[in-house]
PDB file of C-alpha atoms in Angstrom:
ATOM      1  CA  MET A 460      44.135  38.265  24.774  1.00  0.00           C
ATOM      2  CA  VAL A 461      44.461  34.621  25.456  1.00  0.00           C
ATOM      3  CA  ASP A 462      41.668  34.380  27.845  1.00  0.00           C
ATOM      4  CA  ARG A 463      39.612  35.881  24.968  1.00  0.00           C
ATOM      5  CA  PHE A 464      40.799  32.837  22.573  1.00  0.00           C
ATOM      6  CA  GLU A 465      40.658  30.119  25.330  1.00  0.00           C
ATOM      7  CA  GLN A 466      37.102  31.933  25.930  1.00  0.00           C
ATOM      8  CA  PHE A 467      35.840  31.882  22.316  1.00  0.00           C
ATOM      9  CA  ALA A 468      37.345  28.607  21.587  1.00  0.00           C
ATOM     10  CA  GLY A 469      36.052  26.704  24.705  1.00  0.00           C
ATOM     11  CA  TYR A 470      32.763  27.985  24.120  1.00  0.00           C
ATOM     12  CA  ILE A 471      32.987  26.924  20.282  1.00  0.00           C
ATOM     13  CA  SER A 472      34.399  23.338  20.824  1.00  0.00           C
ATOM     14  CA  GLY A 473      31.904  22.973  23.595  1.00  0.00           C
ATOM     15  CA  ILE A 474      28.532  23.817  21.410  1.00  0.00           C
ATOM     16  CA  PHE A 475      30.273  21.158  18.649  1.00  0.00           C
ATOM     17  CA  ARG A 476      30.900  18.424  21.313  1.00  0.00           C
ATOM     18  CA  GLN A 477      27.503  19.081  22.666  1.00  0.00           C
ATOM     19  CA  ILE A 478      26.255  18.964  19.325  1.00  0.00           C
ATOM     20  CA  GLN A 479      27.713  15.770  18.561  1.00  0.00           C
ATOM     21  CA  LYS A 480      26.567  13.920  21.725  1.00  0.00           C
ATOM     22  CA  LEU A 481      22.984  15.010  20.687  1.00  0.00           C
ATOM     23  CA  GLU A 482      23.279  13.484  17.121  1.00  0.00           C
ATOM     24  CA  ARG A 483      25.080  10.276  18.725  1.00  0.00           C
ATOM     25  CA  GLU A 484      22.394   9.597  21.220  1.00  0.00           C
ATOM     26  CA  GLU A 485      19.292  10.613  19.050  1.00  0.00           C
ATOM     27  CA  LEU A 486      20.537   8.795  15.759  1.00  0.00           C
ATOM     28  CA  GLU A 487      21.482   5.600  17.932  1.00  0.00           C
ATOM     29  CA  LYS A 488      17.650   4.984  18.525  1.00  0.00           C
ATOM     30  CA  TRP A 489      18.028   4.428  14.805  1.00  0.00           C
ATOM     31  CA  GLY A 490      21.152   2.074  14.598  1.00  0.00           C
ATOM     32  CA  LEU A 491      23.278   5.146  13.106  1.00  0.00           C
ATOM     33  CA  LYS A 492      26.234   7.065  13.773  1.00  0.00           C
ATOM     34  CA  GLY A 493      25.420  10.829  15.093  1.00  0.00           C
ATOM     35  CA  ALA A 494      27.780  11.994  12.283  1.00  0.00           C
ATOM     36  CA  PHE A 495      24.701  11.022   9.352  1.00  0.00           C
ATOM     37  CA  ALA A 496      22.885  13.439  10.779  1.00  0.00           C
ATOM     38  CA  GLN A 497      24.328  16.110   8.559  1.00  0.00           C
ATOM     39  CA  TYR A 498      24.133  13.836   5.470  1.00  0.00           C
ATOM     40  CA  LEU A 499      20.477  13.097   6.351  1.00  0.00           C
ATOM     41  CA  ILE A 500      18.978  16.304   6.687  1.00  0.00           C
ATOM     42  CA  VAL A 501      21.022  17.803   3.690  1.00  0.00           C
ATOM     43  CA  MET A 502      19.612  14.738   1.523  1.00  0.00           C
ATOM     44  CA  THR A 503      16.075  15.794   2.304  1.00  0.00           C
ATOM     45  CA  HIS A 504      16.775  19.078  -0.119  1.00  0.00           C
ATOM     46  CA  TYR A 505      17.301  16.940  -2.927  1.00  0.00           C
ATOM     47  CA  PRO A 506      14.609  14.876  -3.315  1.00  0.00           C
ATOM     48  CA  GLU A 507      15.590  13.643  -6.844  1.00  0.00           C
ATOM     49  CA  GLY A 508      19.075  12.570  -5.941  1.00  0.00           C
ATOM     50  CA  ILE A 509      22.198  14.105  -4.990  1.00  0.00           C
ATOM     51  CA  THR A 510      25.855  12.722  -6.324  1.00  0.00           C
ATOM     52  CA  ALA A 511      28.769  11.640  -3.678  1.00  0.00           C
ATOM     53  CA  VAL A 512      30.953  14.503  -5.067  1.00  0.00           C
ATOM     54  CA  GLN A 513      28.175  17.032  -4.393  1.00  0.00           C
ATOM     55  CA  LEU A 514      27.371  15.830  -0.451  1.00  0.00           C
ATOM     56  CA  SER A 515      30.849  15.733   0.014  1.00  0.00           C
ATOM     57  CA  GLU A 516      30.741  19.518  -0.912  1.00  0.00           C
ATOM     58  CA  VAL A 517      27.532  20.406   0.565  1.00  0.00           C
ATOM     59  CA  CYS A 518      28.482  18.759   3.636  1.00  0.00           C
ATOM     60  CA  ASP A 519      32.517  20.263   3.129  1.00  0.00           C
ATOM     61  CA  LYS A 520      33.608  16.481   3.793  1.00  0.00           C
ATOM     62  CA  ASP A 521      36.002  14.644   1.591  1.00  0.00           C
ATOM     63  CA  LYS A 522      34.831  11.926  -0.650  1.00  0.00           C
ATOM     64  CA  ALA A 523      36.080   8.901   1.073  1.00  0.00           C
ATOM     65  CA  ALA A 524      34.183  10.231   4.206  1.00  0.00           C
ATOM     66  CA  VAL A 525      30.830  10.445   2.289  1.00  0.00           C
ATOM     67  CA  SER A 526      31.661   6.708   0.277  1.00  0.00           C
ATOM     68  CA  ARG A 527      32.055   5.693   3.681  1.00  0.00           C
ATOM     69  CA  VAL A 528      28.472   7.120   5.209  1.00  0.00           C
ATOM     70  CA  ILE A 529      26.784   6.356   1.701  1.00  0.00           C
ATOM     71  CA  ALA A 530      27.702   2.459   1.842  1.00  0.00           C
ATOM     72  CA  GLU A 531      26.677   2.057   5.583  1.00  0.00           C
ATOM     73  CA  LEU A 532      23.334   4.043   5.083  1.00  0.00           C
ATOM     74  CA  ALA A 533      22.818   1.445   1.787  1.00  0.00           C
ATOM     75  CA  GLU A 534      23.477  -1.272   3.837  1.00  0.00           C
ATOM     76  CA  LYS A 535      20.805   0.095   6.135  1.00  0.00           C
ATOM     77  CA  GLY A 536      18.528   0.488   3.617  1.00  0.00           C
ATOM     78  CA  MET A 537      18.563   4.703   4.245  1.00  0.00           C
ATOM     79  CA  VAL A 538      19.790   5.063   0.523  1.00  0.00           C
ATOM     80  CA  LYS A 539      19.608   4.034  -2.883  1.00  0.00           C
ATOM     81  CA  ARG A 540      21.412   4.706  -5.929  1.00  0.00           C
ATOM     82  CA  VAL A 541      18.918   6.183  -9.335  1.00  0.00           C
ATOM     83  CA  GLY A 542      19.892   5.505 -12.393  1.00  0.00           C
ATOM     84  CA  ASP A 543      23.366   4.525 -13.707  1.00  0.00           C
ATOM     85  CA  LYS A 544      25.668   7.439 -14.598  1.00  0.00           C
ATOM     86  CA  GLY A 545      28.846   5.066 -14.998  1.00  0.00           C
ATOM     87  CA  THR A 546      30.413   5.720 -12.021  1.00  0.00           C
ATOM     88  CA  LEU A 547      29.532   5.717  -8.049  1.00  0.00           C
ATOM     89  CA  TYR A 548      30.354   9.244  -7.757  1.00  0.00           C
ATOM     90  CA  ARG A 549      28.305  10.433 -10.215  1.00  0.00           C
ATOM     91  CA  ALA A 550      24.956   8.235  -9.846  1.00  0.00           C
ATOM     92  CA  PRO A 551      22.589  10.313  -7.873  1.00  0.00           C
ATOM     93  CA  ILE A 552      21.738   9.004  -4.470  1.00  0.00           C
ATOM     94  CA  THR A 553      18.149   9.674  -2.584  1.00  0.00           C
ATOM     95  CA  LEU A 554      16.684   8.626   0.715  1.00  0.00           C
ATOM     96  CA  THR A 555      14.614   5.699   0.714  1.00  0.00           C
ATOM     97  CA  GLU A 556      11.569   5.344   2.653  1.00  0.00           C
ATOM     98  CA  GLU A 557      13.278   5.102   5.826  1.00  0.00           C
ATOM     99  CA  GLY A 558      16.151   7.036   4.802  1.00  0.00           C
ATOM    100  CA  ARG A 559      12.960   9.698   5.007  1.00  0.00           C
ATOM    101  CA  ARG A 560      11.860   8.753   7.917  1.00  0.00           C
ATOM    102  CA  ALA A 561      15.108   8.566   9.684  1.00  0.00           C
ATOM    103  CA  ALA A 562      15.760  12.343   8.254  1.00  0.00           C
ATOM    104  CA  ALA A 563      12.215  13.694   9.493  1.00  0.00           C
ATOM    105  CA  PHE A 564      12.987  12.193  13.030  1.00  0.00           C
ATOM    106  CA  VAL A 565      16.009  14.262  12.886  1.00  0.00           C
ATOM    107  CA  ALA A 566      15.082  17.076  11.645  1.00  0.00           C
ATOM    108  CA  ASP A 567      12.009  17.261  14.590  1.00  0.00           C
ATOM    109  CA  ARG A 568      14.807  16.171  17.218  1.00  0.00           C
ATOM    110  CA  ALA A 569      16.954  19.043  16.110  1.00  0.00           C
ATOM    111  CA  THR A 570      14.120  21.297  16.265  1.00  0.00           C
ATOM    112  CA  ILE A 571      13.309  20.955  19.315  1.00  0.00           C
ATOM    113  CA  ALA A 572      17.079  20.996  20.473  1.00  0.00           C
ATOM    114  CA  VAL A 573      17.742  24.122  19.000  1.00  0.00           C
ATOM    115  CA  ALA A 574      14.683  25.633  20.581  1.00  0.00           C
ATOM    116  CA  LYS A 575      15.594  24.692  24.081  1.00  0.00           C
ATOM    117  CA  ALA A 576      19.196  25.713  23.405  1.00  0.00           C
ATOM    118  CA  THR A 577      18.424  29.264  22.409  1.00  0.00           C
ATOM    119  CA  GLU A 578      15.411  29.330  25.200  1.00  0.00           C
ATOM    120  CA  GLY A 579      15.991  32.630  26.795  1.00  0.00           C
ATOM    121  CA  LEU A 580      16.714  34.532  23.471  1.00  0.00           C
ATOM    122  CA  GLY A 581      14.389  36.904  22.266  1.00  0.00           C
ATOM    123  CA  ASP A 582      13.786  37.151  18.810  1.00  0.00           C
ATOM    124  CA  ASP A 583      16.262  40.260  18.124  1.00  0.00           C
ATOM    125  CA  HIS A 584      19.045  38.511  20.522  1.00  0.00           C
ATOM    126  CA  ARG A 585      18.400  35.608  18.046  1.00  0.00           C
ATOM    127  CA  GLY A 586      19.039  37.423  15.206  1.00  0.00           C
ATOM    128  CA  VAL A 587      22.375  39.075  16.303  1.00  0.00           C
ATOM    129  CA  MET A 588      23.677  35.811  17.305  1.00  0.00           C
ATOM    130  CA  TYR A 589      23.271  34.221  13.702  1.00  0.00           C
ATOM    131  CA  SER A 590      24.384  37.083  12.293  1.00  0.00           C
ATOM    132  CA  SER A 591      27.531  37.073  14.507  1.00  0.00           C
ATOM    133  CA  LEU A 592      28.154  33.482  13.935  1.00  0.00           C
ATOM    134  CA  ALA A 593      27.821  34.265  10.163  1.00  0.00           C
ATOM    135  CA  LEU A 594      30.378  36.869  10.431  1.00  0.00           C
ATOM    136  CA  ILE A 595      32.696  34.504  13.049  1.00  0.00           C
ATOM    137  CA  PHE A 596      32.657  32.052  10.036  1.00  0.00           C
ATOM    138  CA  SER A 597      33.269  33.941   7.277  1.00  0.00           C
ATOM    139  CA  ASN A 598      36.466  35.691   9.110  1.00  0.00           C
ATOM    140  CA  LEU A 599      37.732  32.300   9.736  1.00  0.00           C
ATOM    141  CA  GLU A 600      37.119  31.243   6.454  1.00  0.00           C
ATOM    142  CA  LYS A 601      39.295  33.970   5.027  1.00  0.00           C
ATOM    143  CA  ILE A 602      41.944  33.768   7.861  1.00  0.00           C
ATOM    144  CA  CYS A 603      41.760  29.853   7.021  1.00  0.00           C
ATOM    145  CA  ALA A 604      42.500  30.656   3.215  1.00  0.00           C
ATOM    146  CA  GLU A 605      44.999  33.466   3.746  1.00  0.00           C
ATOM    147  CA  GLY A 606      46.832  33.043   6.821  1.00  0.00           C
ATOM    148  CA  ILE A 607      46.963  35.148  10.017  1.00  0.00           C
ATOM    149  CA  PRO A 608      47.869  38.867   9.210  1.00  0.00           C
ATOM    150  CA  GLU A 609      51.200  39.654  10.985  1.00  0.00           C
ATOM    151  CA  VAL A 610      50.558  42.197  13.332  1.00  0.00           C
ATOM    152  CA  GLU A 611      52.566  45.895  12.655  1.00  0.00           C
TER     153      GLU A 611
END
């Protein structure tokens, strides 16, 4: 059983580390941190703007982390606040032209990386892989919420 856990956790951790490495290397070209990739991509889906609270929820990150990212992206001219909604958390944030270019770059590079990473998988295998990953994610969420069940 431990071998199975080690293999499972090892592959998942390894995949995550490789994704982080790719994000870091690619976004370095824009003078940005790799962790910003997810935020840039998410923001492309909200052309009218997304609040920090919404971004926090969609990206599953705490508000403090989102605030730091927004501040750095704003400093680099990648995002701007739209309107005045009373607080920084309520004001929608949009990508600037430069931010849209960076997000498009990230999306293009991610598409290539995923295509190369799944090279050799046919459509059937790819579908099984994604549905398996979704099931594993859902099961792990449930375990985290309810705890690991006791073995009888």
